[in-house]
PDB file of C-alpha atoms in Angstrom:
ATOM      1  CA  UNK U   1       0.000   0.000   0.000  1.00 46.00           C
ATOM      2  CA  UNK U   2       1.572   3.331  -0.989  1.00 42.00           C
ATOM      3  CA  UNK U   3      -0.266   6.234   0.419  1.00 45.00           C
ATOM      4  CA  UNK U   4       0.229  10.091  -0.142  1.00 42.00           C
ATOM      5  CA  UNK U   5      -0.710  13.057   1.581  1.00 45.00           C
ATOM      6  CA  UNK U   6      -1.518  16.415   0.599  1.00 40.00           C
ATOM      7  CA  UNK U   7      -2.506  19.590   2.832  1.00 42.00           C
ATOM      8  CA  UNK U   8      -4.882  21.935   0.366  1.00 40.00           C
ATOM      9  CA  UNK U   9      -6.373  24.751   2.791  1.00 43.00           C
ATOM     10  CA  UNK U  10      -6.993  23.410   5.510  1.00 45.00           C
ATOM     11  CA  UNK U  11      -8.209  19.893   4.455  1.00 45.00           C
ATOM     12  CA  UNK U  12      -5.844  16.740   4.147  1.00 46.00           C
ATOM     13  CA  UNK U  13      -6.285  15.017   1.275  1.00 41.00           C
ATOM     14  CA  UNK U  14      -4.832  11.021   1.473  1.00 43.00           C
ATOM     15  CA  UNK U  15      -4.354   9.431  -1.288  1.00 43.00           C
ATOM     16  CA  UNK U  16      -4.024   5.240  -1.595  1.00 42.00           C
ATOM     17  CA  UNK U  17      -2.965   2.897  -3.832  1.00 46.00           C
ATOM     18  CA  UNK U  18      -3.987  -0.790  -2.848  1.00 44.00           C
ATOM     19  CA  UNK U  19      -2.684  -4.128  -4.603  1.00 46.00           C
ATOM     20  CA  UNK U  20      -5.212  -6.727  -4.088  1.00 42.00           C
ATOM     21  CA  UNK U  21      -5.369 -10.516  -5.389  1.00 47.00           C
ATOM     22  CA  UNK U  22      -8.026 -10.777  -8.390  1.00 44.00           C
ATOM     23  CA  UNK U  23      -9.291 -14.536  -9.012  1.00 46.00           C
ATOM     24  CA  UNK U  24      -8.899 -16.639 -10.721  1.00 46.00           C
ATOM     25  CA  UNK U  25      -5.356 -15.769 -12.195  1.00 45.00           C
ATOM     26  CA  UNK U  26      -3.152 -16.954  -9.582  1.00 43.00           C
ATOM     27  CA  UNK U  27      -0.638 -13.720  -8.702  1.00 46.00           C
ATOM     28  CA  UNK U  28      -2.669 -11.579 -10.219  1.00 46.00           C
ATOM     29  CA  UNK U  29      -2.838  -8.046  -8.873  1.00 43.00           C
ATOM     30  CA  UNK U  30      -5.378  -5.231  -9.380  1.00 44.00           C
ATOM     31  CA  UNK U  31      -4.467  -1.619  -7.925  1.00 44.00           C
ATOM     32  CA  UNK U  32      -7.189  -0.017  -6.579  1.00 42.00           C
ATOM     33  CA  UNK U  33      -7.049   3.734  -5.511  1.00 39.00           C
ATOM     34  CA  UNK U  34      -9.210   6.287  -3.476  1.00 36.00           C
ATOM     35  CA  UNK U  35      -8.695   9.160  -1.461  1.00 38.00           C
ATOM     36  CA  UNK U  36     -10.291  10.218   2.022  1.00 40.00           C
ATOM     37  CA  UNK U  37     -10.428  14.290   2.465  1.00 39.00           C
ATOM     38  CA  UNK U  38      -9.884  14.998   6.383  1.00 42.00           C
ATOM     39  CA  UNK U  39     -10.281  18.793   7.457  1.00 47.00           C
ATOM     40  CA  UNK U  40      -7.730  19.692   9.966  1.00 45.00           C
ATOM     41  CA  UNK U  41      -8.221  22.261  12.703  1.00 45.00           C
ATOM     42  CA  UNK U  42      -4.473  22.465  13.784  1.00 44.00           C
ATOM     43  CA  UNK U  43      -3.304  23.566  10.288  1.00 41.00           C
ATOM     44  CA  UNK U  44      -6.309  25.093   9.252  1.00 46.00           C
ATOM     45  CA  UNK U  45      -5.340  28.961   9.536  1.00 47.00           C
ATOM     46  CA  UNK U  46      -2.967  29.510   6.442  1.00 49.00           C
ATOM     47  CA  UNK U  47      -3.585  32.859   7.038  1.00 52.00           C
ATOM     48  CA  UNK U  48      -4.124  33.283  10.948  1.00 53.00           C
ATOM     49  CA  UNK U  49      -2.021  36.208  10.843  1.00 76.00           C
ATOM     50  CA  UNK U  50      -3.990  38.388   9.263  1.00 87.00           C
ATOM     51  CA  UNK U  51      -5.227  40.921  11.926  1.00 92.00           C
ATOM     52  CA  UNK U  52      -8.922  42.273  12.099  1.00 93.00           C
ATOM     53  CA  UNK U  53      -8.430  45.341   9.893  1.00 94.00           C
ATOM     54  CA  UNK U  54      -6.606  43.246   7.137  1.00 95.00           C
ATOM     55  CA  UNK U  55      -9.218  40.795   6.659  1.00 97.00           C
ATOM     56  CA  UNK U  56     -11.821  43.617   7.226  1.00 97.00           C
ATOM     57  CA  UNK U  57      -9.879  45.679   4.102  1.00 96.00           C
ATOM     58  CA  UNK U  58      -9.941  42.548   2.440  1.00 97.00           C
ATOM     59  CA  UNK U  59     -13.489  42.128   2.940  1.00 98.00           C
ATOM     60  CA  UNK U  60     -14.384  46.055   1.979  1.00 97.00           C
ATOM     61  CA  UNK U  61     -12.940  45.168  -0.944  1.00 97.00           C
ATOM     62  CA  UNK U  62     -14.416  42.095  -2.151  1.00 98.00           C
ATOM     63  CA  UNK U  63     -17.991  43.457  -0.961  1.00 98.00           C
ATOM     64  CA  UNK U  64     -16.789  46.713  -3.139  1.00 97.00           C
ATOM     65  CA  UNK U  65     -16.454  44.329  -6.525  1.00 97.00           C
ATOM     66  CA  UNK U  66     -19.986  43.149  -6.309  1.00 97.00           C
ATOM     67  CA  UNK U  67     -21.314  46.715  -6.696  1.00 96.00           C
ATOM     68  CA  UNK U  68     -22.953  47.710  -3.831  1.00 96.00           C
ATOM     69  CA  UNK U  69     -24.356  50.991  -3.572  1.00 96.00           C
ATOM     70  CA  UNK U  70     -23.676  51.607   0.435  1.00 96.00           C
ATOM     71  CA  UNK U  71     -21.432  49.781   2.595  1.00 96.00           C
ATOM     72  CA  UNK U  72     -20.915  50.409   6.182  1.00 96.00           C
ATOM     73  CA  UNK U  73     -19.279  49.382   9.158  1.00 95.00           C
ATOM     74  CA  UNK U  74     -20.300  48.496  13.273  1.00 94.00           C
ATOM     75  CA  UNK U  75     -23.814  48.930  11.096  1.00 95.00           C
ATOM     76  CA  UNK U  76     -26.962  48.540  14.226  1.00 92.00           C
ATOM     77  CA  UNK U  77     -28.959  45.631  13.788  1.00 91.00           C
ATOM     78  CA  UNK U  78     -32.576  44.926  14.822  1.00 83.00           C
ATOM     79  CA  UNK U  79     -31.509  43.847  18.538  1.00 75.00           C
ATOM     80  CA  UNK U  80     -29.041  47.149  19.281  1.00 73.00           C
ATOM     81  CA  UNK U  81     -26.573  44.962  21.270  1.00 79.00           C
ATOM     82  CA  UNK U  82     -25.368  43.301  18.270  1.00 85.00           C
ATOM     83  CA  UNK U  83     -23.528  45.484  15.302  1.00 92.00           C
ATOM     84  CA  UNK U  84     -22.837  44.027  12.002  1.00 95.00           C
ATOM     85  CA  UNK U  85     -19.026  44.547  11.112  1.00 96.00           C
ATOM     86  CA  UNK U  86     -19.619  45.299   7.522  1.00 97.00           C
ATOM     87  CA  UNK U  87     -23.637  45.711   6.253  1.00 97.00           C
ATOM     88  CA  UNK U  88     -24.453  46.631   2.327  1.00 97.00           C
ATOM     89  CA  UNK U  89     -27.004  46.761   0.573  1.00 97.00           C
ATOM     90  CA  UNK U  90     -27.825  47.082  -3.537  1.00 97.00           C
ATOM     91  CA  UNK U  91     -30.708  49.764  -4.919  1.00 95.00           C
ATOM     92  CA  UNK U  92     -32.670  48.975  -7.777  1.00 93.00           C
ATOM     93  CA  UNK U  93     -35.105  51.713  -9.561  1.00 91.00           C
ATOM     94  CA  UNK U  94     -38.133  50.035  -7.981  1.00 88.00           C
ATOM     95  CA  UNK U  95     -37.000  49.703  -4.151  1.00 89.00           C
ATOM     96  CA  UNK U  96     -34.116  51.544  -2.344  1.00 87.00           C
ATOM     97  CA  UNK U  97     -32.726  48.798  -0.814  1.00 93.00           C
ATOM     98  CA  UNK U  98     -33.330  45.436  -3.580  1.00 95.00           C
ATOM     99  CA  UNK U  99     -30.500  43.503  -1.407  1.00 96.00           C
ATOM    100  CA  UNK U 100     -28.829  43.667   1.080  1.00 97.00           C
ATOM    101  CA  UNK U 101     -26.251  41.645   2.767  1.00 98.00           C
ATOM    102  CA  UNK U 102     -24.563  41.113   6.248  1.00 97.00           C
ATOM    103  CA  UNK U 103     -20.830  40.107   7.117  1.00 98.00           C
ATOM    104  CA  UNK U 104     -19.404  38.922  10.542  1.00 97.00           C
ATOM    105  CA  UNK U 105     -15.682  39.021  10.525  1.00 97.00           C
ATOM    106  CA  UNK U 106     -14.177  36.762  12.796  1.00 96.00           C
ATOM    107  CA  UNK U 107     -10.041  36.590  13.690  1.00 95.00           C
ATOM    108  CA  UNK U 108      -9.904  32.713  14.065  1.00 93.00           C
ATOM    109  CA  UNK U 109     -11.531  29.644  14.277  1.00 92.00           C
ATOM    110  CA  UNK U 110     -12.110  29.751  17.803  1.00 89.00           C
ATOM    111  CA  UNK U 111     -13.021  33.117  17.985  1.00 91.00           C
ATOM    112  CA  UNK U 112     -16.482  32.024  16.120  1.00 91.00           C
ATOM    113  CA  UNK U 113     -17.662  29.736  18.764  1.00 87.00           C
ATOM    114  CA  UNK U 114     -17.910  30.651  22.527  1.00 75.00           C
ATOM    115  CA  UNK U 115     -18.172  27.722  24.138  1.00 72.00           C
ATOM    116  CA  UNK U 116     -15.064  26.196  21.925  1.00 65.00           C
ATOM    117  CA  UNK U 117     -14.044  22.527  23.564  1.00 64.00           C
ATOM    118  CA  UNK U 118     -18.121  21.813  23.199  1.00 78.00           C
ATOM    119  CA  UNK U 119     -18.068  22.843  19.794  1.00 85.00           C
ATOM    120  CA  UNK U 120     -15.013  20.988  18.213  1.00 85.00           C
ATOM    121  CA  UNK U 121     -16.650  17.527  19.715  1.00 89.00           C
ATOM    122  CA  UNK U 122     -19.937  18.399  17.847  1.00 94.00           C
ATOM    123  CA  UNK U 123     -18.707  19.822  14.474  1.00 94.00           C
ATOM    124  CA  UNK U 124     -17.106  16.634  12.939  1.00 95.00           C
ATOM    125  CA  UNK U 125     -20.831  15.285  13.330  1.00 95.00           C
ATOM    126  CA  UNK U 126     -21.827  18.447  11.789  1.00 96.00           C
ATOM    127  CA  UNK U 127     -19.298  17.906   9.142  1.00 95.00           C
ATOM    128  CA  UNK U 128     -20.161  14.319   8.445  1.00 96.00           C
ATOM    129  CA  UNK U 129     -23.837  14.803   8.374  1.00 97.00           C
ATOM    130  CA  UNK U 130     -24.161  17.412   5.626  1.00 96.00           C
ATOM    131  CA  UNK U 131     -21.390  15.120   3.689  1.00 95.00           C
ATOM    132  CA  UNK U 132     -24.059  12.787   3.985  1.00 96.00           C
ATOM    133  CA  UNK U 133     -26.903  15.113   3.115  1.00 95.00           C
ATOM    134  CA  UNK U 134     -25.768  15.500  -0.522  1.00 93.00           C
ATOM    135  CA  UNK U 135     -25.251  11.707  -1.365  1.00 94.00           C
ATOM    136  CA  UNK U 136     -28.963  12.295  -0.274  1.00 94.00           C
ATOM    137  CA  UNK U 137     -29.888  15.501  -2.550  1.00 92.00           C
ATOM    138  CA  UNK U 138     -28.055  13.786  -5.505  1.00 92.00           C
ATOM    139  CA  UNK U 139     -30.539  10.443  -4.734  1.00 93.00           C
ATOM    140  CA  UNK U 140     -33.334  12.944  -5.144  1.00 91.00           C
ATOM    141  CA  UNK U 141     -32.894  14.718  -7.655  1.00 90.00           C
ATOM    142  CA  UNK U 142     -32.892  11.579  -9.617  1.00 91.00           C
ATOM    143  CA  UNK U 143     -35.936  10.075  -7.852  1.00 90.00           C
ATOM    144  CA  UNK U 144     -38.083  13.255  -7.500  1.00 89.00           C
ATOM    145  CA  UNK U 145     -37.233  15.281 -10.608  1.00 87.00           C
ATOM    146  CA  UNK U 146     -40.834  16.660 -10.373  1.00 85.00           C
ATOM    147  CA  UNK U 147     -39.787  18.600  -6.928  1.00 86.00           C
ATOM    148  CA  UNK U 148     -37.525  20.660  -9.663  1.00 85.00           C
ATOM    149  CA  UNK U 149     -38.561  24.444  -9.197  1.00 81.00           C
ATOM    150  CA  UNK U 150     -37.023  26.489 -11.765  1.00 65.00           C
ATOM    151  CA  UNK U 151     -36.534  25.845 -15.187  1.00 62.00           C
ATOM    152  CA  UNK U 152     -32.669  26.916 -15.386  1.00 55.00           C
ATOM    153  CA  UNK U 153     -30.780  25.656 -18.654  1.00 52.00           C
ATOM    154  CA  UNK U 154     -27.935  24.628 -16.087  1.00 57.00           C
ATOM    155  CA  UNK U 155     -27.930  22.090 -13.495  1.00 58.00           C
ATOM    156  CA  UNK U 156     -25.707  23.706 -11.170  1.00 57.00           C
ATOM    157  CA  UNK U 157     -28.190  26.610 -10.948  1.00 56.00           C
ATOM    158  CA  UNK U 158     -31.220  24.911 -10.685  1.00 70.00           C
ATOM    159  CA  UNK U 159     -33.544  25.301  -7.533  1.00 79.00           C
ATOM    160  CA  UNK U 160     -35.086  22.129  -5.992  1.00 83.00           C
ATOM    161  CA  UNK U 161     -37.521  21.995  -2.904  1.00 85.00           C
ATOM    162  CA  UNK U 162     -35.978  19.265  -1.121  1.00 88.00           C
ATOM    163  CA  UNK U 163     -38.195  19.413   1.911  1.00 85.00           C
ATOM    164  CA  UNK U 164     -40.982  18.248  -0.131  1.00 88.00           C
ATOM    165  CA  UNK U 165     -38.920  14.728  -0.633  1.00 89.00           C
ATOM    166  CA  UNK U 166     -40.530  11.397   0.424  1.00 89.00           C
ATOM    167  CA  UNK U 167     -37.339  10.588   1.091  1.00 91.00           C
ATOM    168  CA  UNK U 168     -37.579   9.524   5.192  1.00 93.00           C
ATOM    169  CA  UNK U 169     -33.767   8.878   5.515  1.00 95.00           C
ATOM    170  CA  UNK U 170     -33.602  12.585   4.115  1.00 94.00           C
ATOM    171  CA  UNK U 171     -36.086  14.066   6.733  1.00 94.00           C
ATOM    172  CA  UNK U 172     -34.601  12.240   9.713  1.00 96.00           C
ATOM    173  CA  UNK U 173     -31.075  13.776   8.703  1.00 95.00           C
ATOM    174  CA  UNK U 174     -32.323  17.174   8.453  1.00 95.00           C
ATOM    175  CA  UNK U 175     -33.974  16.800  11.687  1.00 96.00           C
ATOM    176  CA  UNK U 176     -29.872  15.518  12.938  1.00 97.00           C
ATOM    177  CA  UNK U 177     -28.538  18.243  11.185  1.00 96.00           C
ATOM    178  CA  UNK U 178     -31.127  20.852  12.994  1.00 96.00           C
ATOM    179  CA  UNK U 179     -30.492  18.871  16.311  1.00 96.00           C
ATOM    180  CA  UNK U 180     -26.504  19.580  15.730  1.00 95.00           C
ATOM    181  CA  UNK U 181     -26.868  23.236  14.672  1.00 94.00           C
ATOM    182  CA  UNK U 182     -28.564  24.391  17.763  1.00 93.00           C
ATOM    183  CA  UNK U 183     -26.641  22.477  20.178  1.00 93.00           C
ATOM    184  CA  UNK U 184     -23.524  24.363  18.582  1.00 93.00           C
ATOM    185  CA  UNK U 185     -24.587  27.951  17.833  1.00 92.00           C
ATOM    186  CA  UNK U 186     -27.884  28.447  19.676  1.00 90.00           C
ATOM    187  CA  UNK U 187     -27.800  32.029  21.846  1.00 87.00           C
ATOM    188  CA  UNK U 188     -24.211  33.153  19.691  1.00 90.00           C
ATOM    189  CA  UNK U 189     -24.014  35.972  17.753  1.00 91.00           C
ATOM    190  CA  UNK U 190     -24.620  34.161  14.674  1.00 93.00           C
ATOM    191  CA  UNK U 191     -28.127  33.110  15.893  1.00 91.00           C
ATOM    192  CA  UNK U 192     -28.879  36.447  16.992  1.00 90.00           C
ATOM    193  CA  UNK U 193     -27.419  38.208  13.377  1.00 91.00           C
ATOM    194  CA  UNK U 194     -29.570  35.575  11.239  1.00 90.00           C
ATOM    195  CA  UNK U 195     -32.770  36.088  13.176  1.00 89.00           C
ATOM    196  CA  UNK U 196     -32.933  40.344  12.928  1.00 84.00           C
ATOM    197  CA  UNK U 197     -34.422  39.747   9.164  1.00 88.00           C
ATOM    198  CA  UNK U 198     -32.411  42.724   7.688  1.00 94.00           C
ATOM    199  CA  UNK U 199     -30.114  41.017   5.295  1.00 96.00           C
ATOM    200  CA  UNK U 200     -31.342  38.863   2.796  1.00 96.00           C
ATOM    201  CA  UNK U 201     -27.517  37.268   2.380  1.00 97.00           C
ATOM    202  CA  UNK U 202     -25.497  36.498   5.716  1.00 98.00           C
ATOM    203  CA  UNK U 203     -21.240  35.806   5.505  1.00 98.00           C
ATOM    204  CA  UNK U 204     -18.507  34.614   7.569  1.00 98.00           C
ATOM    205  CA  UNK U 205     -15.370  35.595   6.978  1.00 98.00           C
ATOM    206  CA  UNK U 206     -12.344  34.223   8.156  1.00 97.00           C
ATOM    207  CA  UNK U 207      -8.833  33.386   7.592  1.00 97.00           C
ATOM    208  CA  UNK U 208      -7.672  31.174   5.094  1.00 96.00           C
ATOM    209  CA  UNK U 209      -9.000  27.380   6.200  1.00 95.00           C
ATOM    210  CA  UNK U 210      -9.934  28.351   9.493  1.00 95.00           C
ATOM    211  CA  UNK U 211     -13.390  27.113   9.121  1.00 95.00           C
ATOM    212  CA  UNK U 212     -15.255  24.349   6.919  1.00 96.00           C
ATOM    213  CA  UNK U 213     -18.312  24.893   4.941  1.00 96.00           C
ATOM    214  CA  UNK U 214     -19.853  22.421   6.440  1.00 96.00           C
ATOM    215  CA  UNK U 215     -19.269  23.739   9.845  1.00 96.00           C
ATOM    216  CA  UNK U 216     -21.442  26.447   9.471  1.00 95.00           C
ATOM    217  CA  UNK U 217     -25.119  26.756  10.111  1.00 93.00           C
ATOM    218  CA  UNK U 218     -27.676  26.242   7.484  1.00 94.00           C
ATOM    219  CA  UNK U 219     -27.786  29.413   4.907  1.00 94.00           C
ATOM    220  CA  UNK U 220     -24.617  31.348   6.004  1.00 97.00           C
ATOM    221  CA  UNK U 221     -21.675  31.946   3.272  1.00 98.00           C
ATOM    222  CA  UNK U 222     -18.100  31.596   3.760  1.00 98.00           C
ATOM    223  CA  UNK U 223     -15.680  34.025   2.813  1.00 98.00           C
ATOM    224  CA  UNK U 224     -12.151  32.683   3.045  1.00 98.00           C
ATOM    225  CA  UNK U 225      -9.288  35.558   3.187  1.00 98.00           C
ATOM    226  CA  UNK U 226      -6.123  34.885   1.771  1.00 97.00           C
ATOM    227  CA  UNK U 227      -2.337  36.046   3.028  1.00 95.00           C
ATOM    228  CA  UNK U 228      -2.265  38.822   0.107  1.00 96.00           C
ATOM    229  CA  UNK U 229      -5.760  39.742   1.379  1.00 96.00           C
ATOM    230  CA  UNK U 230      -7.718  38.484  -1.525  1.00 97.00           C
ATOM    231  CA  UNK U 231     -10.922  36.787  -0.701  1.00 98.00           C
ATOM    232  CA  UNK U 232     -12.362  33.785  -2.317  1.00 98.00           C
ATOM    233  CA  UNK U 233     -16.138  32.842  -2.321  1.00 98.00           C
ATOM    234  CA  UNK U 234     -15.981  29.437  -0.288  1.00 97.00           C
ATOM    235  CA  UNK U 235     -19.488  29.358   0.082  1.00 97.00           C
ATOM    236  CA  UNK U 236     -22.688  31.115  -1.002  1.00 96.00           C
ATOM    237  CA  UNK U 237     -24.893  32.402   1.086  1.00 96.00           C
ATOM    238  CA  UNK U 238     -28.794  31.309   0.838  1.00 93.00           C
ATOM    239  CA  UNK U 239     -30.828  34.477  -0.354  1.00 93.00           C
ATOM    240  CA  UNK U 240     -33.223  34.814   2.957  1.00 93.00           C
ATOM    241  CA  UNK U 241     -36.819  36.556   2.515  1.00 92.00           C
ATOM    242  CA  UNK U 242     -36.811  39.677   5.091  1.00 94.00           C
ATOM    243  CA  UNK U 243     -39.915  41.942   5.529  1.00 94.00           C
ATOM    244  CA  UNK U 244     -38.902  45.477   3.559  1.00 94.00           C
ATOM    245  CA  UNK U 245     -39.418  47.672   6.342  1.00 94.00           C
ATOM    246  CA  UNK U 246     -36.419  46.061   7.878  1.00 94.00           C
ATOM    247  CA  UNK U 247     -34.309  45.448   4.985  1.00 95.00           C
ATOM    248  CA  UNK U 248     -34.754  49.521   4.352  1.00 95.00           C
ATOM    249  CA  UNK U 249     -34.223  50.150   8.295  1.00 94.00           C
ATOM    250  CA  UNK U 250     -30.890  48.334   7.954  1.00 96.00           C
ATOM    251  CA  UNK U 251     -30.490  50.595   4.823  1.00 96.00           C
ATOM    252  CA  UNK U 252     -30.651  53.384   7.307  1.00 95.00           C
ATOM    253  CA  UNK U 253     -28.459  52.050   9.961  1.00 95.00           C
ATOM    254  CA  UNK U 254     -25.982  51.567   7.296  1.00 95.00           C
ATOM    255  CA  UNK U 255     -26.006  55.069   6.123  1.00 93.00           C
ATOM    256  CA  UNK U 256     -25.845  56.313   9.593  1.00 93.00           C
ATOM    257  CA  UNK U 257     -22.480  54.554  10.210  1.00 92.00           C
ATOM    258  CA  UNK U 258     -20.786  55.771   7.465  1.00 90.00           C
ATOM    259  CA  UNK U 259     -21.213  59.028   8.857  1.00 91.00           C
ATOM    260  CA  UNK U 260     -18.419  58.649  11.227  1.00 86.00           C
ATOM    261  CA  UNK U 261     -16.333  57.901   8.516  1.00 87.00           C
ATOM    262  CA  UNK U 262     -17.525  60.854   6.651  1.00 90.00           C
ATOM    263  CA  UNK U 263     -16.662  63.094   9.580  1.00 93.00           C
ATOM    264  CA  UNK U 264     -13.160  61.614  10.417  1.00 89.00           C
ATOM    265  CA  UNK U 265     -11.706  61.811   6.765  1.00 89.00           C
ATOM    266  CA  UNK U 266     -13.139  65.262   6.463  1.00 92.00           C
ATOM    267  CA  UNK U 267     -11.840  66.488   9.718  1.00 93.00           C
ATOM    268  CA  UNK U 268     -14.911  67.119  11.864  1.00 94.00           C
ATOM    269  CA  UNK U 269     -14.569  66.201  15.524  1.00 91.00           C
ATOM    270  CA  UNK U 270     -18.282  65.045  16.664  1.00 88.00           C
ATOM    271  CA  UNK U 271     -17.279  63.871  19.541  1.00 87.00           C
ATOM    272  CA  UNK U 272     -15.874  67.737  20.104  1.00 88.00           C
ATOM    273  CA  UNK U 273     -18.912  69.899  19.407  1.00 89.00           C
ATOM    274  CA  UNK U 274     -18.283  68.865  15.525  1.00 90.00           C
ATOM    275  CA  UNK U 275     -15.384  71.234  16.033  1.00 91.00           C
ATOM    276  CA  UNK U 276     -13.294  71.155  12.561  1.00 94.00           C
ATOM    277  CA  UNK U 277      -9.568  69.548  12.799  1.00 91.00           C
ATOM    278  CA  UNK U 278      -7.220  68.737  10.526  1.00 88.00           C
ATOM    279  CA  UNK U 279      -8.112  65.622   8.305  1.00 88.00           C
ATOM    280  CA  UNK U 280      -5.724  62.667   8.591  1.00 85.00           C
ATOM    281  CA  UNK U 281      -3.104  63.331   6.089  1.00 80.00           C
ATOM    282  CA  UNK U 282      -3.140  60.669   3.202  1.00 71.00           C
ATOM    283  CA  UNK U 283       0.268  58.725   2.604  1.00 69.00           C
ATOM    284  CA  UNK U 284       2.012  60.128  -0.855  1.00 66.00           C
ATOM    285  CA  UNK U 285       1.720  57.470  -3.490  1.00 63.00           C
ATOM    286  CA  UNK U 286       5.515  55.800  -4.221  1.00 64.00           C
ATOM    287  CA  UNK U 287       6.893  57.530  -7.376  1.00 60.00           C
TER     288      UNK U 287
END
């Protein structure tokens, strides 16, 4: 048996090469290969260095690229304890605020869960249950190609209402996967972020490999941030449906925090009887 490993963000990759006896030819060998992915937490943060304002510039910028009309930062949710570190949100010429989108920025991978020791024993079930959850889909969408819901020329952007399925092994792992999920993020911030309504797309991003996709809860994205701050699209977030009073009152909150911004680059001291200082000089661009 020859086997080799690889280490690919975060998730070790083992690959095996088997020689086995095939009958009836007497000596006769077959080699048989497969590989077994493993996600690591040790080596997971490639880019744990990274402090909060990096991977917060990083973020700006990614969030920047997909064309939002207002970003802003520490933006007030619906429960005022809780502040979303970035909050955007995209205008269209029938609603001021078509989409908009939330994104908690977190350091490392312990950093996202509070109770940490409690949650590393339960995400490898986590892990191996949505693994198991799209052997499932894939079963489905062959058996129950009438519980298609959009008529999309590509598979890979098709919609399907799985929940529908008569599939029982399929509703008896989503209840395991809901059982899972609460035990590990009920009462933490992102329970409390997903359930103010205000942003139909909600992201995590961390370093580089700190966490898994299938680590997080149901509908969140995962942004990855690399060591040259570039950010990669690990996951995509579910679209949620938010009533549009509070999609435009998050519209508001986000417009009210880039204020401060406004003020500081420009030199106004609100904290000072909006007293005007001088602005923070910008560095001179190398020649």
């Amino acid at each position: 048996m020859v086997a080799t490993c690889l280490l690919q963000g975060g998730c070790l990759r083992v690959d095996f090469n088997l020689l086995v006896p095939v009958e009836p030819a007497v000596g006769a060998m077959e080699q048989l290969s497969f590989d077994v992915t493993l996600f690591s937490a040790d080596s997971a943060n490639l880019s744990a260095h990274l402090s909060r304002g990096k991977l917060r510039q990083g973020v700006l910028a990614w969030v920047a690229a997909q064309g939002a009309d207002a970003i802003g930062l520490d933006v007030v949710t619906r429960n005022q304890r809780f502040r979303a570190p970035i909050g955007a949100f995209w205008s269209s010429p029938a609603q001021l605020a078509a989409k908009s989108m939330l994104v908690e920025i977190k350091t490392s991978r312990a950093a996202c869960w509070p109770d940490h020791v409690r949650s590393e024993n339960l995400l490898p079930e986590l892990r191996s249950l949505k693994r198991d959850r799209q052997t499932l889909l894939a079963e489905i969408r062959d058996a129950e190609p009438h519980l298609r819901c959009s008529q999309s020329l590509f598979e890979e952007f098709a919609e399907w209402n799985y929940e529908k399925s008569d599939n029982p092994a399929y509703q008896q792992l989503s209840e395991d996967i809901r059982r899972v999920q609460t035990a590990i993020y009920r009462g933490t911030r992102f329970e409390r972020l997903a359930a103010g309504t205000m942003a139909h797309k909600l992201y995590l991003a961390v370093p580089e490999g700190a966490v898994h996709p299938d680590e997080l809860a149901d509908g969140w994205g995962l942004l990855w941030v690399h060591e040259d701050q570039s950010v990669t699209c690990v996951a995509d977030a579910t679209h949620h449906t938010c009533p549009q009073d509070d999609v435009n009152r998050f519209a508001v909150a986000i417009a009210k925090s880039a204020k401060a911004c406004v003020l500081f680059a420009t030199g106004i001291d609100e904290a000072h009887a909006c007293r005007i200082v001088q602005p923070p000089r910008r560095r001179r661009k190398p020649q």
